[in-house]
GROMACS .gro file of C-alpha atoms in nm:
model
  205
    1UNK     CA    1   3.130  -0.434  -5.327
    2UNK     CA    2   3.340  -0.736  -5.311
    3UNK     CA    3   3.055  -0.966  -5.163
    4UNK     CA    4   2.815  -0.818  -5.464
    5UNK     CA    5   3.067  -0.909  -5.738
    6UNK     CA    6   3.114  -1.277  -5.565
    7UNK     CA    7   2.720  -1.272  -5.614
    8UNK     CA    8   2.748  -1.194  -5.951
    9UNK     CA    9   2.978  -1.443  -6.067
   10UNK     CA   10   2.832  -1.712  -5.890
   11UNK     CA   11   2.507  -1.642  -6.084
   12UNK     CA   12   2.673  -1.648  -6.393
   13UNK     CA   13   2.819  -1.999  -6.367
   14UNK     CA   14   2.708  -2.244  -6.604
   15UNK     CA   15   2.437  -2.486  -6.472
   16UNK     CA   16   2.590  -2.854  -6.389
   17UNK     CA   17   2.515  -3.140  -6.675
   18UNK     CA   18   2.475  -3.484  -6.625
   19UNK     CA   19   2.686  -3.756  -6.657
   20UNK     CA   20   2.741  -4.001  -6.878
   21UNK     CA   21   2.944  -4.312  -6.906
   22UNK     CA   22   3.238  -4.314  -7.133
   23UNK     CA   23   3.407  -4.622  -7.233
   24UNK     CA   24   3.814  -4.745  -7.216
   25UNK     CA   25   3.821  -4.679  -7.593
   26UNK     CA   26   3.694  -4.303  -7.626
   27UNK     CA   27   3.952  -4.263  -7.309
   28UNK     CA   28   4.235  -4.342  -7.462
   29UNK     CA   29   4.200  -4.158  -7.807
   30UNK     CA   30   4.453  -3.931  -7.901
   31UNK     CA   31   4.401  -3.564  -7.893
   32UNK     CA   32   4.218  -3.395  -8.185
   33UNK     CA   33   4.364  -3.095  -8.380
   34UNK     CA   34   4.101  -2.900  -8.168
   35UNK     CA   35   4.194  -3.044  -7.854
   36UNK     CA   36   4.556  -2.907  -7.880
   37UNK     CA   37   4.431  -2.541  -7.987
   38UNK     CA   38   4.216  -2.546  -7.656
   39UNK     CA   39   4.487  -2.684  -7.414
   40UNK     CA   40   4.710  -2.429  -7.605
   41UNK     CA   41   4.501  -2.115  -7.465
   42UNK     CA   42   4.433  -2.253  -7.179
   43UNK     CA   43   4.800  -2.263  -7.098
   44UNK     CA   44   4.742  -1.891  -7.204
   45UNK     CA   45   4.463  -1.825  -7.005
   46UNK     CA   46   4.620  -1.843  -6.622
   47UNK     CA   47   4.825  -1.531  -6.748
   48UNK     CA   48   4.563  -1.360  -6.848
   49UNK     CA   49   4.357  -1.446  -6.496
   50UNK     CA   50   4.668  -1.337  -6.288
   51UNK     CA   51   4.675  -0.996  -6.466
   52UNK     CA   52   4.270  -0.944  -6.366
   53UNK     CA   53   4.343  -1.082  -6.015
   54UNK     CA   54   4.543  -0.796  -5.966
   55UNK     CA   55   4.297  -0.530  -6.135
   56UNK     CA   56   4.071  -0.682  -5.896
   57UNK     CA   57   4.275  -0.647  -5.615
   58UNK     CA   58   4.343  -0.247  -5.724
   59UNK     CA   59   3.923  -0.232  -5.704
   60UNK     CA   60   3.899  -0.378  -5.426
   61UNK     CA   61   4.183  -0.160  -5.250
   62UNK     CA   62   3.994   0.142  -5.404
   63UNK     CA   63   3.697   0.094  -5.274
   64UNK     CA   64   3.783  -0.060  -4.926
   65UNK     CA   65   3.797   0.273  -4.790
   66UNK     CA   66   3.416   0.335  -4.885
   67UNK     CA   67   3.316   0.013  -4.768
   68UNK     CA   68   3.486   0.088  -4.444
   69UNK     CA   69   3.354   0.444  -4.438
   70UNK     CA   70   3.006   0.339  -4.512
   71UNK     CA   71   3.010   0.045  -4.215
   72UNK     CA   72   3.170   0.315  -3.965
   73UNK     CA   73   2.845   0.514  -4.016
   74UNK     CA   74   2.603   0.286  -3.960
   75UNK     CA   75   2.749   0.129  -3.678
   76UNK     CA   76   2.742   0.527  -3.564
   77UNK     CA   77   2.367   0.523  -3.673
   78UNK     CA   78   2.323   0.218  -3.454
   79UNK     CA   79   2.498   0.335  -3.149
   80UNK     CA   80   2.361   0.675  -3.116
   81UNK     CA   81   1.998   0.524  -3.158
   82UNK     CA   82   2.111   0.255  -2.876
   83UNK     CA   83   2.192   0.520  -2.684
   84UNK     CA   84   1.887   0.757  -2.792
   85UNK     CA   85   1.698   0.460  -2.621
   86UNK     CA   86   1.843   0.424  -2.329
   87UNK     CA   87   1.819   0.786  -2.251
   88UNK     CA   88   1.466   0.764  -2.302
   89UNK     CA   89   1.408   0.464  -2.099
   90UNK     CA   90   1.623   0.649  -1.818
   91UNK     CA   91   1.383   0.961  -1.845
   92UNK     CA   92   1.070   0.731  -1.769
   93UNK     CA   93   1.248   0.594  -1.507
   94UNK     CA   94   1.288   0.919  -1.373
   95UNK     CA   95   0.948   1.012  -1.437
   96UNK     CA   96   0.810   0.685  -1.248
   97UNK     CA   97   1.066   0.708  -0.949
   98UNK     CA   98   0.977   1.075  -0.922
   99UNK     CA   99   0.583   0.969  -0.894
  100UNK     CA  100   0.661   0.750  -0.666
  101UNK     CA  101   0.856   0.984  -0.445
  102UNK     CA  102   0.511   1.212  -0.477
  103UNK     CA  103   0.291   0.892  -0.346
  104UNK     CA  104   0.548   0.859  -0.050
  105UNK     CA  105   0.560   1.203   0.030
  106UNK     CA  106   0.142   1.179   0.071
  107UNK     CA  107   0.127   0.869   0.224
  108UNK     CA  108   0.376   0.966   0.523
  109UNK     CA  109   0.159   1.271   0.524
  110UNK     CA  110  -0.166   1.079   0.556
  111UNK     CA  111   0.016   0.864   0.800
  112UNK     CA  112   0.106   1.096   1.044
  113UNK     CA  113  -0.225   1.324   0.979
  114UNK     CA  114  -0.362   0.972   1.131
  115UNK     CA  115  -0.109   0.929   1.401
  116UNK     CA  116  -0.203   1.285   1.518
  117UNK     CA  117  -0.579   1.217   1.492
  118UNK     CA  118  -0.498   0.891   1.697
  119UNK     CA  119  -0.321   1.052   1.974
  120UNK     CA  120  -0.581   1.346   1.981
  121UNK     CA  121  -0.864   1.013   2.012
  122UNK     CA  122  -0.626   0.853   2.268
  123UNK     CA  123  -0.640   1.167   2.476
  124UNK     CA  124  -0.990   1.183   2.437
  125UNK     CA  125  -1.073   0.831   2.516
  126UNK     CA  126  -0.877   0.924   2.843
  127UNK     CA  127  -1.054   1.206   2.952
  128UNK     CA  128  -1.330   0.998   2.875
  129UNK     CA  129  -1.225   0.737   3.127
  130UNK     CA  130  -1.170   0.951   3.379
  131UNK     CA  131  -1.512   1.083   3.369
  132UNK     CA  132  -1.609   0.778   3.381
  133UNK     CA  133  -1.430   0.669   3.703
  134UNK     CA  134  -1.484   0.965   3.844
  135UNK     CA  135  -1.900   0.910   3.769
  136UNK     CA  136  -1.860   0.530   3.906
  137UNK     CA  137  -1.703   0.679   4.224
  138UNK     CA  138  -1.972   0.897   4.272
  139UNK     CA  139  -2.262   0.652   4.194
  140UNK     CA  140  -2.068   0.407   4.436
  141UNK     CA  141  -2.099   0.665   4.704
  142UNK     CA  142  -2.427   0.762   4.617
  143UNK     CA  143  -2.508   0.395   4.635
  144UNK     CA  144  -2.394   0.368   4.958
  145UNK     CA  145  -2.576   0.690   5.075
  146UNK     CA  146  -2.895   0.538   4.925
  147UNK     CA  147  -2.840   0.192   5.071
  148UNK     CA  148  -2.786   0.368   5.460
  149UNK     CA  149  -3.069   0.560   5.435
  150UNK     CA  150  -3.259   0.259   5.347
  151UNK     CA  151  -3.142   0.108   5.614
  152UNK     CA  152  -3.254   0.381   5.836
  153UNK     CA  153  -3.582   0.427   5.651
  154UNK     CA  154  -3.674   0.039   5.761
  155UNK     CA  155  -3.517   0.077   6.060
  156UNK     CA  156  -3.767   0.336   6.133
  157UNK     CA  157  -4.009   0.174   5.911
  158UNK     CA  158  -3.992  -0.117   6.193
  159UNK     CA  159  -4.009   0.116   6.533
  160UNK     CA  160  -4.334   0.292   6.348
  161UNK     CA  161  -4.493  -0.052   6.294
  162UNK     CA  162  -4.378  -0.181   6.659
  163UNK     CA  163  -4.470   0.155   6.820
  164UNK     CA  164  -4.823   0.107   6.592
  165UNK     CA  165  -4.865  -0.250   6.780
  166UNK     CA  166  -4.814  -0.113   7.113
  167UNK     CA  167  -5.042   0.195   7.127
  168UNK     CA  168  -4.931   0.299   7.380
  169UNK     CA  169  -4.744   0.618   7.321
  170UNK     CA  170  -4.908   0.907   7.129
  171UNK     CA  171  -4.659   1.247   7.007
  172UNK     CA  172  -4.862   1.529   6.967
  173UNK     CA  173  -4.766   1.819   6.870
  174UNK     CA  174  -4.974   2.175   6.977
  175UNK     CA  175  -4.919   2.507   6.805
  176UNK     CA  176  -4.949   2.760   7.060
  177UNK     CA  177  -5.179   3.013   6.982
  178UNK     CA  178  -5.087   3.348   7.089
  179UNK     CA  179  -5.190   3.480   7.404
  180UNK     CA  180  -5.179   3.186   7.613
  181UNK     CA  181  -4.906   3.024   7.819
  182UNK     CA  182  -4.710   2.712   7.744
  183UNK     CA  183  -4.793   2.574   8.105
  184UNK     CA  184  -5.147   2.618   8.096
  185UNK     CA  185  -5.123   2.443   7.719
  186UNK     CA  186  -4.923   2.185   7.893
  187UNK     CA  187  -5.195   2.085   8.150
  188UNK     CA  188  -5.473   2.139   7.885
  189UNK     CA  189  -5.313   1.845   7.748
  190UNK     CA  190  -5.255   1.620   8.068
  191UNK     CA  191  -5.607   1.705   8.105
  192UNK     CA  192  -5.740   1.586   7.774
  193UNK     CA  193  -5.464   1.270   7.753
  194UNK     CA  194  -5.602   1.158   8.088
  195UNK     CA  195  -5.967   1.206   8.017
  196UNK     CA  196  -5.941   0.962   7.695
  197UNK     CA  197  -5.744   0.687   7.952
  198UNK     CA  198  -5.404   0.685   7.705
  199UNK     CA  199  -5.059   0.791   7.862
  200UNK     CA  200  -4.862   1.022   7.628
  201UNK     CA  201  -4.633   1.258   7.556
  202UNK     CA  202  -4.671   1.656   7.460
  203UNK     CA  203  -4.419   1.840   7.246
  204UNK     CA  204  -4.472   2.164   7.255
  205UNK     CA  205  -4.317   2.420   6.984
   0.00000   0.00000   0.00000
């Protein structure tokens, strides 16, 4: 109220005027009858100005209270909405820390989902590799087999083909027939191996 009646009486000030220059003569005239009745109530006046000073002063004592009253309030107004704001900001930042709790929760989850799946593929790929070793071993030895019966097979490849150049040894081989002997089979074949002229062998069986 105090800052509003300052506002008020500043407005109603008169507006400044000019100056203009006066000269020694006009200074130094003597006061007119007019002049004394002013400076008369103006001597007056400053009673007059004390006694609303202090009816001013019993306003303004009045309604300091009010004022007081009326600031206490809104600085409550402000507070509780400072504080209305901060609680809300703390409830988001619940909100978002409790989100991201969830999205930690799921991606331990996932991750050891995938650490099982790994050590189940680990465990595979081991089997794996042991079937595999276990195949190479056998294909090694299987190898060898092969490559020692090769061996054989041109080792007797290379008797058949020397025994082939010679021509000089014949195996026969007789089934006997039933009803006769193996010695007389035996000479039937000395018989027939000498009449051709070649020397050979009979196996009988």
């Amino acid at each position: 109220m105090a800052a509003v009646e300052a506002l008020e009486s500043s407005s109603a000030l008169p507006e400044p005027q000019t100056l203009t220059e006066i000269s020694d003569d006009e200074i130094n005239l003597p006061p007119s009858d007019d002049e004394d009745d002013a400076l008369a109530a103006a001597k007056k006046e400053p009673v007059a100005a004390d006694g609303d000073a202090a009816e001013d002063n019993d306003e303004a004592a009045k309604n300091d209270p009010q004022m007081n009253g009326v600031m206490v309030l809104t600085l409550l107004d402000k507070i509780i909405g400072a504080v209305d704001q901060i609680q809300q900001t703390q409830n988001g930042l619940e909100t978002r820390q409790q989100e991201m709790e969830r999205t930690v929760t799921s991606i331990q989850g996932e991750l050891t989902k995938l650490t099982k799946s790994h050590s189940t593929t680990s465990n595979s790929v081991n089997k794996m590799m042991e079937k595999v070793r276990k195949v190479s071993v056998n294909v090694k030895t299987v190898r060898a087999n092969l490559e020692k019966q090769g061996g054989q097979i041109k080792k007797l490849e290379n008797n058949e083909a020397e025994l082939l150049k010679r021509r000089n040894f014949k195996v026969m081989i007789y089934q006997i027939e039933p009803g006769i002997h193996p010695r007389r089979l035996v000479q039937y074949a000395d018989e027939s191996l000498w009449s051709n002229g070649h020397r050979a062998g009979t196996i009988t069986g």
